[in-house]
Every structure is written in structure tokens, then in C-alpha cells.
Coordinates of C-alpha atoms and ligand atoms in Angstrom, one line a residue:
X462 CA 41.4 26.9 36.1
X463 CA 41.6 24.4 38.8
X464 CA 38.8 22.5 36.7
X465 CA 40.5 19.7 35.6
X466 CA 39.0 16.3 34.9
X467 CA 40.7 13.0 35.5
X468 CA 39.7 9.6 34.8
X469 CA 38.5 7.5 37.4
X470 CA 41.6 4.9 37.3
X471 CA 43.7 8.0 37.3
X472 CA 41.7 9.3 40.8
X473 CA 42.2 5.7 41.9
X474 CA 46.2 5.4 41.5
X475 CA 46.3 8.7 42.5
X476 CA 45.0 8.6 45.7
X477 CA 46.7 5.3 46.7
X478 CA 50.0 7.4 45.9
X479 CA 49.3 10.0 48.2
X480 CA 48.1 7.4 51.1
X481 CA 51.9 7.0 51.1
X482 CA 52.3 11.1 52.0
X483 CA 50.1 10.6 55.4
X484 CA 51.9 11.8 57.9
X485 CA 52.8 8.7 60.4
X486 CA 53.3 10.7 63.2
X487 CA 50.2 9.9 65.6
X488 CA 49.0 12.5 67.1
X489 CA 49.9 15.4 64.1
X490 CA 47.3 16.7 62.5
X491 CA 45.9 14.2 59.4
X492 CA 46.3 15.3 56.2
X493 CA 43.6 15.5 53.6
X494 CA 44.3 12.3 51.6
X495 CA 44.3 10.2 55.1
X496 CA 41.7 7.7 54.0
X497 CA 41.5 6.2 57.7
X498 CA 39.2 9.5 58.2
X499 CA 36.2 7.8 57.2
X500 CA 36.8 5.4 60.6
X501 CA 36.3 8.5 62.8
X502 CA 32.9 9.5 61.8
X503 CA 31.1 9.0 65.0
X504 CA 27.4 8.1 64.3
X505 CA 26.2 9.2 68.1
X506 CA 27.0 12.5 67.3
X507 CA 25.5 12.2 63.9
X508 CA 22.0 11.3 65.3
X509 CA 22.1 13.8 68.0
X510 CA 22.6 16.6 65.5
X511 CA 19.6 14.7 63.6
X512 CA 17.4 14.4 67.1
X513 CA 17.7 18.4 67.8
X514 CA 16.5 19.0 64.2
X515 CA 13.7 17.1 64.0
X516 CA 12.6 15.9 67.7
X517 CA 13.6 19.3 69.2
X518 CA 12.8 21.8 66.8
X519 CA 10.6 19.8 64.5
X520 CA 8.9 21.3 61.2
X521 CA 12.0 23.8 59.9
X522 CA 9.8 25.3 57.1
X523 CA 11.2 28.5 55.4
X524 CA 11.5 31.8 57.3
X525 CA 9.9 30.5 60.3
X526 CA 11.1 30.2 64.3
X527 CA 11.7 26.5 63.5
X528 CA 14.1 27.5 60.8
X529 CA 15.8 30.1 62.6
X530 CA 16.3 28.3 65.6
X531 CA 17.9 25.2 63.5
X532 CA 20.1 27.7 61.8
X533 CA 21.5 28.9 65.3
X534 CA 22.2 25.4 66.0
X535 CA 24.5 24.7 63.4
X536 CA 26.0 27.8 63.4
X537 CA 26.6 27.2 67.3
X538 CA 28.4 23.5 66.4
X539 CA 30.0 24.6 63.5
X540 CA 31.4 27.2 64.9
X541 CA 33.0 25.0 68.4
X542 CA 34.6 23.0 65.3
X543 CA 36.6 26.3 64.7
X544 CA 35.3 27.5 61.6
X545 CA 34.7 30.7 60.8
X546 CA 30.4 31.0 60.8
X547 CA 28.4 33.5 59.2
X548 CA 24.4 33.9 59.3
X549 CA 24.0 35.0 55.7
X550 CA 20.5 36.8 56.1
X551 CA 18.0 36.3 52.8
X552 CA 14.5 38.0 52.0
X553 CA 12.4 35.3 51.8
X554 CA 8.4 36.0 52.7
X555 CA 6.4 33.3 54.0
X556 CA 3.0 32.8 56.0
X557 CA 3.6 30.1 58.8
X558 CA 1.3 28.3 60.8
X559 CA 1.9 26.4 64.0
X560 CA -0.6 24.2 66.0
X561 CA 0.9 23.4 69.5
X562 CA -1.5 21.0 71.1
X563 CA -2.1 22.3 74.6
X564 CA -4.2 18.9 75.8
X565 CA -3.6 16.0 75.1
X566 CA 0.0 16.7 74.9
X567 CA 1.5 14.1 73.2
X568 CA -0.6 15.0 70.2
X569 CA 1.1 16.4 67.3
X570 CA -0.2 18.3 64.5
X571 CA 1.6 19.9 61.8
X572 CA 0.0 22.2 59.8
X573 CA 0.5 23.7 56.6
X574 CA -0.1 27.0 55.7
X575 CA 2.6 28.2 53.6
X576 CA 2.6 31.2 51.4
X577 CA 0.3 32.0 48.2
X578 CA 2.7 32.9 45.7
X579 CA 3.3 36.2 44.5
X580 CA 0.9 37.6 46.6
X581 CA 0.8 40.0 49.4
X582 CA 0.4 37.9 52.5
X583 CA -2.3 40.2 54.5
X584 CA -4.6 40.1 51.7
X585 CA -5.3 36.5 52.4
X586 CA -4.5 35.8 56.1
X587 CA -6.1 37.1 59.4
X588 CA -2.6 36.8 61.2
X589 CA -2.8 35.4 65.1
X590 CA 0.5 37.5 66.5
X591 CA 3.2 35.3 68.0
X592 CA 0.8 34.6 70.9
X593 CA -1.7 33.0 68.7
X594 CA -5.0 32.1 69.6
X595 CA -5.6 29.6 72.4
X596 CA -9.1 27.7 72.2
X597 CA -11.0 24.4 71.7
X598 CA -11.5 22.5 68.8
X599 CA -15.2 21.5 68.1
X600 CA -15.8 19.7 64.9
X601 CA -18.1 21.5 62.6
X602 CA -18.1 18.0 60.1
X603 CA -18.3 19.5 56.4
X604 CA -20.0 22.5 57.6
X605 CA -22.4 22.7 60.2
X606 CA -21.0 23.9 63.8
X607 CA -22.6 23.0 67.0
X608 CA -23.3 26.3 69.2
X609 CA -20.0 25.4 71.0
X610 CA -18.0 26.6 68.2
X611 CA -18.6 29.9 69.7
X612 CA -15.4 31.0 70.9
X613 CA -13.7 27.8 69.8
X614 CA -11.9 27.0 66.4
X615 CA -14.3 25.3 64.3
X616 CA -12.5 22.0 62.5
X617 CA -13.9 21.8 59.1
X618 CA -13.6 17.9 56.9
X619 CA -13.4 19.9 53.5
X620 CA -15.7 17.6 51.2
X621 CA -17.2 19.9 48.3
X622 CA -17.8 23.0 49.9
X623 CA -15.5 26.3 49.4
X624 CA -13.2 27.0 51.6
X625 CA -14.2 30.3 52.1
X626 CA -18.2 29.3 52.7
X627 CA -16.6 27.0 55.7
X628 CA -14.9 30.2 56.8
X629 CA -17.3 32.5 56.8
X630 CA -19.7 29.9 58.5
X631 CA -17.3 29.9 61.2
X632 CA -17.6 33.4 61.5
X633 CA -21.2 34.0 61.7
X634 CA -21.1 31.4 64.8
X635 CA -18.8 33.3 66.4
X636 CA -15.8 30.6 66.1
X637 CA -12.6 32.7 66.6
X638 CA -10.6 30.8 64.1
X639 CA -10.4 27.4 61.9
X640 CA -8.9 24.5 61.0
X641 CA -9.3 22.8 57.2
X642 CA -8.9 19.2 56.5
X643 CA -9.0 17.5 53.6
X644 CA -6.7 15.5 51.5
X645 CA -5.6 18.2 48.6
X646 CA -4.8 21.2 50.9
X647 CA -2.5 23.3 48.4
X648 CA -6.0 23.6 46.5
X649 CA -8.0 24.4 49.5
X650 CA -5.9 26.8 50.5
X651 CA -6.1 28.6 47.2
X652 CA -9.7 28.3 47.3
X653 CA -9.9 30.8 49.8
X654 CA -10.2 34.1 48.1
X655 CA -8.6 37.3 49.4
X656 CA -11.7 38.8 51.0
X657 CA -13.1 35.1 52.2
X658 CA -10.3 35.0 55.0
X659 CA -12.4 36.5 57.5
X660 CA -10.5 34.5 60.5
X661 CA -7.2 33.0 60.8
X662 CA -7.4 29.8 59.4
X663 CA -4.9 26.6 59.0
X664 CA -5.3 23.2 56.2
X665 CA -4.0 20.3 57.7
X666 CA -3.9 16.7 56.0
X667 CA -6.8 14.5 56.1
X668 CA -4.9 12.4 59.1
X669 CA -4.1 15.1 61.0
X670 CA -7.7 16.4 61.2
X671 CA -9.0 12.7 62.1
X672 CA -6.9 12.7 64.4
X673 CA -7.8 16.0 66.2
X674 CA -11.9 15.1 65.4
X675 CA -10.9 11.3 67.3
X676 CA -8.8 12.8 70.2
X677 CA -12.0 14.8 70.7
X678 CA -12.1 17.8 73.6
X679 CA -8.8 18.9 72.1
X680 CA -7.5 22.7 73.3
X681 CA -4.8 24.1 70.9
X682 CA -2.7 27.4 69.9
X683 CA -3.4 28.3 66.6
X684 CA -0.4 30.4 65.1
X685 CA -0.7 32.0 61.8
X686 CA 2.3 34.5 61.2
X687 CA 3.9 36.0 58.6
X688 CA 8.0 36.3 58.3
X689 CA 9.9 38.1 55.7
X690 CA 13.7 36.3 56.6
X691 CA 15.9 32.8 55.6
X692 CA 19.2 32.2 56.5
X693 CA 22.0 30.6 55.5
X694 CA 24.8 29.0 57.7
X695 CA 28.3 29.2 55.9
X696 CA 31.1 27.8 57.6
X697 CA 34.6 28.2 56.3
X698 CA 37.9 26.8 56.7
X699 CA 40.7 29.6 55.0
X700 CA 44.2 28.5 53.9
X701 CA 46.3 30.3 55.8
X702 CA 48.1 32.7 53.7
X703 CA 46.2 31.7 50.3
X704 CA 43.4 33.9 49.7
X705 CA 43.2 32.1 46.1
X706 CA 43.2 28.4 47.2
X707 CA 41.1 26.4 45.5
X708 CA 37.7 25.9 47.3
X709 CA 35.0 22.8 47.8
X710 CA 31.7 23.3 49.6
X711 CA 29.4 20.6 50.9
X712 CA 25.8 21.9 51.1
X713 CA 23.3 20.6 52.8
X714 CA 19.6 22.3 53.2
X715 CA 18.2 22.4 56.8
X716 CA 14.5 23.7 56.0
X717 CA 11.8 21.2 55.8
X718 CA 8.4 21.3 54.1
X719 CA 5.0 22.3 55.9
X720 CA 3.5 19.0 57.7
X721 CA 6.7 17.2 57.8
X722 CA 9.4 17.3 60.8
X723 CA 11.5 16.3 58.4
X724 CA 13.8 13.7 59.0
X725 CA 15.2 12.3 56.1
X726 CA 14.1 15.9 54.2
X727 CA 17.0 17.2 55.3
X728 CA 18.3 17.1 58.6
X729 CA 19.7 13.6 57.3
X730 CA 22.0 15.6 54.8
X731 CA 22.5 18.3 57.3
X732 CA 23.6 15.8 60.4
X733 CA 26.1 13.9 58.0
X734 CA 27.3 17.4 56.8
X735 CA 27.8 18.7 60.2
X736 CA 29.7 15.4 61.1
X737 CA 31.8 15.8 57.8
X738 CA 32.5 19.3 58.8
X739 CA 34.1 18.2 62.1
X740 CA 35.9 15.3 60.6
X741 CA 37.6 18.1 58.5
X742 CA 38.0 20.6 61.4
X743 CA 41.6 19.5 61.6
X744 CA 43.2 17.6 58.2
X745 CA 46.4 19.2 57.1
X746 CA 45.0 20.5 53.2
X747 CA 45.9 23.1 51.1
X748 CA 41.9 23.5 50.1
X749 CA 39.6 25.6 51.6
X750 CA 36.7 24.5 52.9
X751 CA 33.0 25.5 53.3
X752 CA 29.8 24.3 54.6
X753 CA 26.8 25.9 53.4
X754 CA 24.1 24.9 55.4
X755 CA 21.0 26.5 53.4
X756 CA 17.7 27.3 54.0
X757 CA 14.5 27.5 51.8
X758 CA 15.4 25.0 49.6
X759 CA 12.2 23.5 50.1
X760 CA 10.0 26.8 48.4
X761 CA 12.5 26.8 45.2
X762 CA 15.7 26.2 46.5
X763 CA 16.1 30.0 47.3
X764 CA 18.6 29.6 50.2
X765 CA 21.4 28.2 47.6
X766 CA 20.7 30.2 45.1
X767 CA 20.9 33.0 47.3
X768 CA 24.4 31.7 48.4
X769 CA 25.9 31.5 44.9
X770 CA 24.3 34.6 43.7
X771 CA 26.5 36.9 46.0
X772 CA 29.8 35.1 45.0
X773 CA 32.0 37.2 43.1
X774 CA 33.3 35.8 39.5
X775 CA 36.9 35.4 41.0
X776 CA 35.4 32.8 43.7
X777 CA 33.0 30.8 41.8
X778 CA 36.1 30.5 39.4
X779 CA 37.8 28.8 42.9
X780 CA 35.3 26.5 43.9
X781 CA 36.2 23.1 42.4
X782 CA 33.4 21.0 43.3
X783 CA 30.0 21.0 45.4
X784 CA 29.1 18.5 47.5
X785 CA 25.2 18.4 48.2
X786 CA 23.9 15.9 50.9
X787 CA 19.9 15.4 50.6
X788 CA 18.3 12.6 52.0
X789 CA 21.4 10.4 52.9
X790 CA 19.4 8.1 55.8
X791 CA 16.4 7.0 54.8
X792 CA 15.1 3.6 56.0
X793 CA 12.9 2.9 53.3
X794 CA 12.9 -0.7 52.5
X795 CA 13.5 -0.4 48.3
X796 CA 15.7 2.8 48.7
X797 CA 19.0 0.8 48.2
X798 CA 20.9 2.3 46.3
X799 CA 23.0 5.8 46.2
X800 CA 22.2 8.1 43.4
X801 CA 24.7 10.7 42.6
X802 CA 22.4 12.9 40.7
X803 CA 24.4 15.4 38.5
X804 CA 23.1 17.5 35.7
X805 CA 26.3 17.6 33.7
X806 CA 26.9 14.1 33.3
X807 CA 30.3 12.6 34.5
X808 CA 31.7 15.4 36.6
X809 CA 34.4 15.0 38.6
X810 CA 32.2 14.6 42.3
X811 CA 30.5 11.6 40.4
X812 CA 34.2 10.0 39.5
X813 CA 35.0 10.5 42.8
X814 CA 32.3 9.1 43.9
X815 CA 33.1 6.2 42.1
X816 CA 36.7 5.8 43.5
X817 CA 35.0 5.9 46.9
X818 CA 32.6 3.5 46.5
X819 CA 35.5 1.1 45.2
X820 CA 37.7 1.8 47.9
X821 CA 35.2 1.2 50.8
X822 CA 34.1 -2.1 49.0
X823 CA 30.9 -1.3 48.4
X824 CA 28.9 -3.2 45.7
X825 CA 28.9 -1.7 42.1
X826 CA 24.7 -1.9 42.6
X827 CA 25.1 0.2 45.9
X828 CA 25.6 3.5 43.7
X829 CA 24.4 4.9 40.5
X830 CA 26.9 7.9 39.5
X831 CA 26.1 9.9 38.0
X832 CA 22.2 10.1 37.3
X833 CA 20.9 13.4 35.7
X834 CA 18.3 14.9 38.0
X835 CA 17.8 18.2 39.6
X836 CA 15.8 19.3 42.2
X837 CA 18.1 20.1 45.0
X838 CA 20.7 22.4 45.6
X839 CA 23.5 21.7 43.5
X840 CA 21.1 22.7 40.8
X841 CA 22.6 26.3 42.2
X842 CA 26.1 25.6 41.8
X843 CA 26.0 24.2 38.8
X844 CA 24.2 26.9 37.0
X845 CA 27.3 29.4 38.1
X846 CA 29.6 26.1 36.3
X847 CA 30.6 24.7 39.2
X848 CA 31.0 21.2 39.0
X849 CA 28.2 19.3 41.6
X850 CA 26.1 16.6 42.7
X851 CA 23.5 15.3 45.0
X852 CA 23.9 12.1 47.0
X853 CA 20.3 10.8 47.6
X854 CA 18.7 7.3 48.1
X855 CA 16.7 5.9 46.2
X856 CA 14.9 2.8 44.8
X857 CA 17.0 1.4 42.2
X858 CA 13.8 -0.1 39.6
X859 CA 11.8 2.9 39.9
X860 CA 13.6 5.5 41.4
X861 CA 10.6 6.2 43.8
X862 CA 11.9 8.0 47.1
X863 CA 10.5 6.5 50.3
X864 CA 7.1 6.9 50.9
X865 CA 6.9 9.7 53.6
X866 CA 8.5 11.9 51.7
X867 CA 7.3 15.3 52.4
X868 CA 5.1 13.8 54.5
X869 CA 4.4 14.3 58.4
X870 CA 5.7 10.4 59.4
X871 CA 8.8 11.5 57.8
X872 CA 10.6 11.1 61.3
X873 CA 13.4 10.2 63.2
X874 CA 13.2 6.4 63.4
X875 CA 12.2 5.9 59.7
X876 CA 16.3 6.8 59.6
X877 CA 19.0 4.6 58.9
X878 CA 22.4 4.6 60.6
X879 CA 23.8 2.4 58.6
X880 CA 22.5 4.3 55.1
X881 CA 23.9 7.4 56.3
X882 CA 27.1 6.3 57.6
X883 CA 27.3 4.7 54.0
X884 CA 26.5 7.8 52.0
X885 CA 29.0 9.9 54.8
X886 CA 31.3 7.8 54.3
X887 CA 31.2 7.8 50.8
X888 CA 31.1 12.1 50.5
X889 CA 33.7 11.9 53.3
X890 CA 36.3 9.9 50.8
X891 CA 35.5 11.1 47.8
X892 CA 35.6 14.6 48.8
X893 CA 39.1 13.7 50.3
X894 CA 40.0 12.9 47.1
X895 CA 39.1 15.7 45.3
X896 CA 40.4 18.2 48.2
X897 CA 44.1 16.0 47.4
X898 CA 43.9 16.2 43.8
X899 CA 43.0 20.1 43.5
X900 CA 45.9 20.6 46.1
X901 CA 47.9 18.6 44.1
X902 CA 47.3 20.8 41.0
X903 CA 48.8 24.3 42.8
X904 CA 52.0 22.3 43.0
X905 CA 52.1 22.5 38.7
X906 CA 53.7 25.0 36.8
X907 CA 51.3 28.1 36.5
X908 CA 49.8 27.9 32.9
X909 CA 50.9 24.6 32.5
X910 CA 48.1 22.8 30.0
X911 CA 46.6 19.4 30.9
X912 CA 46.7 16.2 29.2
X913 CA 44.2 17.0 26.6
X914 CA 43.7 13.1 26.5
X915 CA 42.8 13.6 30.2
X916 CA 40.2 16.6 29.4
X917 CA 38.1 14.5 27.7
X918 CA 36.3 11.6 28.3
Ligands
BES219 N1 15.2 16.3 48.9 C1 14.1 16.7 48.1 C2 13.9 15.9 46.9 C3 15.0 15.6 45.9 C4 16.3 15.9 45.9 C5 14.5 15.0 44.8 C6 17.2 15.6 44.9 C7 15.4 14.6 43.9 C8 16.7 14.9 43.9 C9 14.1 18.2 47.8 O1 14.1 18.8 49.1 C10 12.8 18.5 47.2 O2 11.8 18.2 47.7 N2 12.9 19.1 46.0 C11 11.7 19.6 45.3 C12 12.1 20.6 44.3 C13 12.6 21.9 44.9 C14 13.1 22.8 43.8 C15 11.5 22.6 45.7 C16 11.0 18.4 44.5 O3 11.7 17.5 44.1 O4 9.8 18.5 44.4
ZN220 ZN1 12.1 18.2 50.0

């Protein structure tokens, strides 16, 4: 109903109209079409939202503490905004394993467990408790442990053997669990047949298990534990007296992958979400707003889906437009340019997209809007019709993402301020738009029909 689509020149003259209705009075409240917003984003705060993610928290991946923890964060911020915050609880299973590094410290290894599909978790994994096991790592090479594996956990370079020969190796010395190494670990881990998990056991990338076997005289805890629970954050803005306003949600996904702290993959999207949601805390609009900060994403965008699947009909039929920020700060070197990946063609996020990028100046190179491309969550909102995009960087000739993506260097200072204060800046404005427009649309005559020049396009 409030579905309408408008050409880009249209967007453009309209929103320069309604510059003209900000409210000049300083210290009032801005109102939605105040394009000066995009001036306030504060890029401190943005970062510090980014550094608790993924230099405080670190690995977020589905169902696990990490995850949790990051979902009471946000909540916690969100909610000092003044939005209304709900922990939308999910079933979601999921094995996860944790190496803290007792000695040396300031080595860190991410692990990556994860979850065999669609099957029951205790068939395959010896789980450790939330104490997990505390011992030291002796390197057993590709499968011969010295007698001080006895009581250790026996670090395994995965050449040709099985996985589950290493393991039960590792058993008959009296090793109390292991670590697997090795460049392909999805496939070692399902090499390891349900009865061949005789100990707990993680796989870790070849690096990782270098870098343990180099360190040498390493003591960790070994966690292997199983979780049945995501969450979603959802933070939302009501018009007062409209329960039918027309809506927009920004989505963001906080979860990160096993073996990656995940900086770019996503607390980039989240952070500049988070900022985008205080910018908004206070604009005058007729819209209401929501931020859906999601979880899963990363084991089949289960979070979102979740989200949309327990909308009623009469509220998907509200929402207007989805907003999805997913890797908004890379530093890559060739990632120059701002895809607006849609899978609906021209929508009306990508026009307005368009409108922002001319009205901050940016380059016409700087963006390419729309692209049709999936793989993040406004795949979920556009399956229920609503009208979405993802704003991701990328590398403009091949469309490669940076190279540590999904991988464990994807960290904190491979992330650009200046690419995510572009990218905000651009969501901020063209979501202003939109959130103007669809308020300008309750104003019309109930029933009225549209342009049908306008509808098409
Ligand atoms: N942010 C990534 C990648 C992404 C997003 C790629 C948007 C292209 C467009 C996302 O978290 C991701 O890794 N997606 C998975 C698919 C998902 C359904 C598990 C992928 O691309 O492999
Ligand atoms: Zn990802």
C-alpha cells in the first residue's frame, strides 16, 4: 500500500522540497528530511561499538557466549537511545569451541568447530562443560605423540591420515583431548565419524596450528560445548498514536563465522547500524523505525529469517523498505566501490541510494546500485515482498571481497573509517529520504491511485 515507486529525479526534487520544511528552530527536535543529519554521525562512537565487538568479545559465532554477550551489548546501547528493545530468542543448535590460551597470553587462536548439519550433536562430540579442559599442547606431528601427550592435548598437522585414526591415537596415549590442523577443516571435521570422536577435539587452520606448534610449551582451555539458542536484538521507534505507520528496518547481523573475530563480517554493519540508530533516536518522523540486529546469519541467515517469519501479514504489508548493512568498513585496497546488492532490481532503497550518493557528491564509480546478489539478510525481507538491499564493498573489476574475509585476520585495523562513514552516510540519507517520502504518502487521499507513469519504470 505504502509501496510506491518514484523515479530517482522525482526522490531528488523531492527531497530538496522538503529541506525547505526543516524546522529552523535550533535546539527542536530534527525532522526526518534534515539532511545536515549525516554531519552528526560521530565516528568515535562508531569504532568503540566496533572495538567491544570484536576486540572485547571477539569470535560472535551462532548460539554461542560470544554471541550472546554481543547481543546484550546492543540491546544495552540501543536501548539508552530510548528505543524500545526486545531479545527475540530463536532455536538455533550449534557445537562451539573455544581455545583460550592460558600461556603465552597474547596468543590467540580461534578455533572452528561448528555444527555437523542435521545431526544430533552428542553423536559426534565428547563435550568439555563450560569449564573445559585445561592442559598442554604437545605436538603429535601427523600422528605419532611423544609420551608427554599423556595428559596433554595432542596437536595433530592433518596430512593424509583420518581424522578419527589421529583421535583415537590420541586416546590410546592417554591425551585427554585434541587439536586438528590442516588447511580444509570443514572436511576434517566431517571425517570424523560418529563413534571415532572418542575425545573432545577442535580443527583449527593450518596457521593457527603453526602457530601453537612454533610458540611451543603452550598451556590452553579447550572448550567444546553445545548451545541450542540465537538471538535477535529489535529495537523500535513507535509513532505515537499510529499503530499503522508505515515502517523501515535497518538490519544488520552481529554473528561472525568460526575462526574469524569478525571485523568487517559484521560488527562493521552492526557499529554503523547502531550509530544510525542513535542519529534517529530523536528526528521528528511520522515512520516508525526498527533496528534488527540479527544473529545467525552466518549458518544460513537463520536470525532474519527468523525475524520476518513471525511478522504478521498486516506488518510485513507496513514495512516499506529494508535497509541491510554488511561489510560497510573494509580496508581492502581494490574494495572501492559500494554495491547495493538487491534481488529485485531497481527498488526503491537502490534509488535512494542513488539520490544519496548524488547529494553527498560522491563519484558516480563510488556505487554500483543496484547489483543482484544475495547472500545476506535482505534476502529475508525480500522473500516476504518487502523491498531491500545490502550495502557491501567490494572490488569494482571482479567483485572479489577483501581477502580476509571469513578469515581469522579479519580484524579491527583492516577497517576503514573513512569507508564506513561513506557507506553510513550514505544509508543514513537515503533512508532519510525514504522515511520523508513514505510520511509524505499518509498525507494523500486514502485509496488515491498513483501516477501509473510513476509505477513503472
Ligand atoms: N557478509 C557476508 C557476505 C556477503 C554479503 C556476500 C552480501 C555477498 C553479499 C555474509 O555474512 C556471508 O558470508 N554470507 C554467506 C551466505 C550466507 C547465506 C551464509 C556467503 O556469501 O557465503
Ligand atoms: Zn559472512
Amino acid at each position: 500500500m505504502y509501496r510506491r515507486h518514484r523515479t530517482p529525479l522525482f526522490l531528488l526534487i523531492s527531497f530538496l522540497l522538503l529541506l525547505g520544511c526543516a524546522d529552523p528552530v535550533a535546539d527542536a527536535a530534527p525532522v526526518a528530511c534534515e539532511p545536515g543529519l549525516v554531519e552528526s554521525i560521530d565516528m568515535d562512537r562508531t569504532m568503540g561499538h566496533l572495538h567491544v565487538l570484536v576486540d572485547e568479545i571477539g569470535p560472535r559465532v551462532a548460539s554461542s557466549h560470544a554471541e550472546r554477550e554481543a547481543a546484550e551489548y546492543i540491546a544495552r546501547e540501543l536501548e539508552s537511545y530510548g528505543y524500545e528493545v526486545e531479545i527475540q530468542e530463536f532455536p538455533r543448535d550449534q557445537v562451539v569451541s573455544r581455545i583460550e590460551v592460558v600461556d603465552p597470553a597474547d596468543l590467540r587462536i580461534y578455533p572452528a568447530t561448528g555444527r555437523i548439519e542435521d545431526t544430533p550433536a552428542a553423536e559426534y562430540f565428547q563435550l568439555t562443560g563450560e569449564e573445559g579442559i585445561t592442559a598442554d599442547v604437545v605436538d603429535c606431528g601427523e600422528g605419532a605423540c611423544p609420551a608427554e601427550a599423556e595428559g596433554a592435548i595432542a596437536l595433530f598437522a592433518q596430512g593424509e591420515s583420518d581424522a578419527g585414526d589421529l583421535l583415537a591415537h590420541a586416546a590410546d596415549v592417554g591425551a585427554v583431548a585434541a587439536i586438528l590442523h590442516g588447511n580444509d577443516w570443514r572436511r576434517h571435521l566431517t571425517s570424523v565419524e560418529p563413534d571415532d570422536a572418542v575425545l573432545p577435539f577442535v580443527t583449527v587452520n593450518v596457521e593457527a596450528g603453526d602457530a601453537l606448534r612454533e610458540a611451543g610449551g603452550v598451556r590452553v582451555t579447550l572448550h567444546v560445548e553445545f548451545f541450542d539458542t540465537s538471538q535477535n536484538v529489535i529495537a523500535t521507534r513507535r509513532v505515537e498514536g499510529d499503530p499503522d505507520a508505515p515502517v523501515v528496518v535497518f538490519s544488520a547481523h552481529y554473528d561472525s563465522v568460526e575462526q574469524a573475530p569478525g571485523a568487517s563480517d559484521n560488527a562493521s554493519g552492526t557499529s554503523g547500524m547502531m550509530e544510525i540508530a542513535r542519529l534517529y533516536a530523536n528526528v521528528e518522523t511520522d515512520v516508525e523505525l526498527r533496528f534488527a540486529a540479527v544473529g545467525a546469519e552466518e549458518v544460513g541467515l537463520v536470525g532474519s529469517r527468523y525475524y520476518v517469519s513471525q511478522l504478521p501479514d498486516h506488518e510485513i504489508d507496513r514495512i516499506v523498505a529494508n535497509f541491510n548493512t554488511d561489510m560497510i568498513g573494509t580496508a581492502g585496497e581494490l574494495q572501492t566501490q559500494l554495491f547495493v546488492n538487491t534481488l529485485d532490481g531497481d527498488n526503491v532503497v537502490a534509488r535512494s541510494a542513488r539520490v544519496a550518493r548524488d547529494l553527498l557528491e560522491l563519484p558516480e564509480e563510488s556505487m554500483r546500485a543496484p547489483f543482484q546478489r544475495g547472500a545476506s539478510d535482505h534476502v529475508a525481507f525480500h522473500d516476504a515482498g518487502i523491498p531491500a538491499a545490502n550495502f557491501i564493498w567490494r572490488d569494482p573489476e571482479t567483485i572479489d571481497l577483501e581477502p580476509w574475509y571469513h578469515q581469522p585476520h579479519d580484524t579491527s585495523d583492516r577497517i576503514s573509517r573513512d569507508r564506513m562513514r561513506t557507506a553510513m552516510s550514505v544509508v543514513l540519507l537515503a533512508s532519510q529520504q525514504v522515511i520523508c517520502e513514505a510520511g509524505a504518502f499518509r498525507d494523500e487521499v486514502p485509496g488515491a491511485t498513483t501516477d501509473p507513469t510513476e509505477e513503472m519504470e
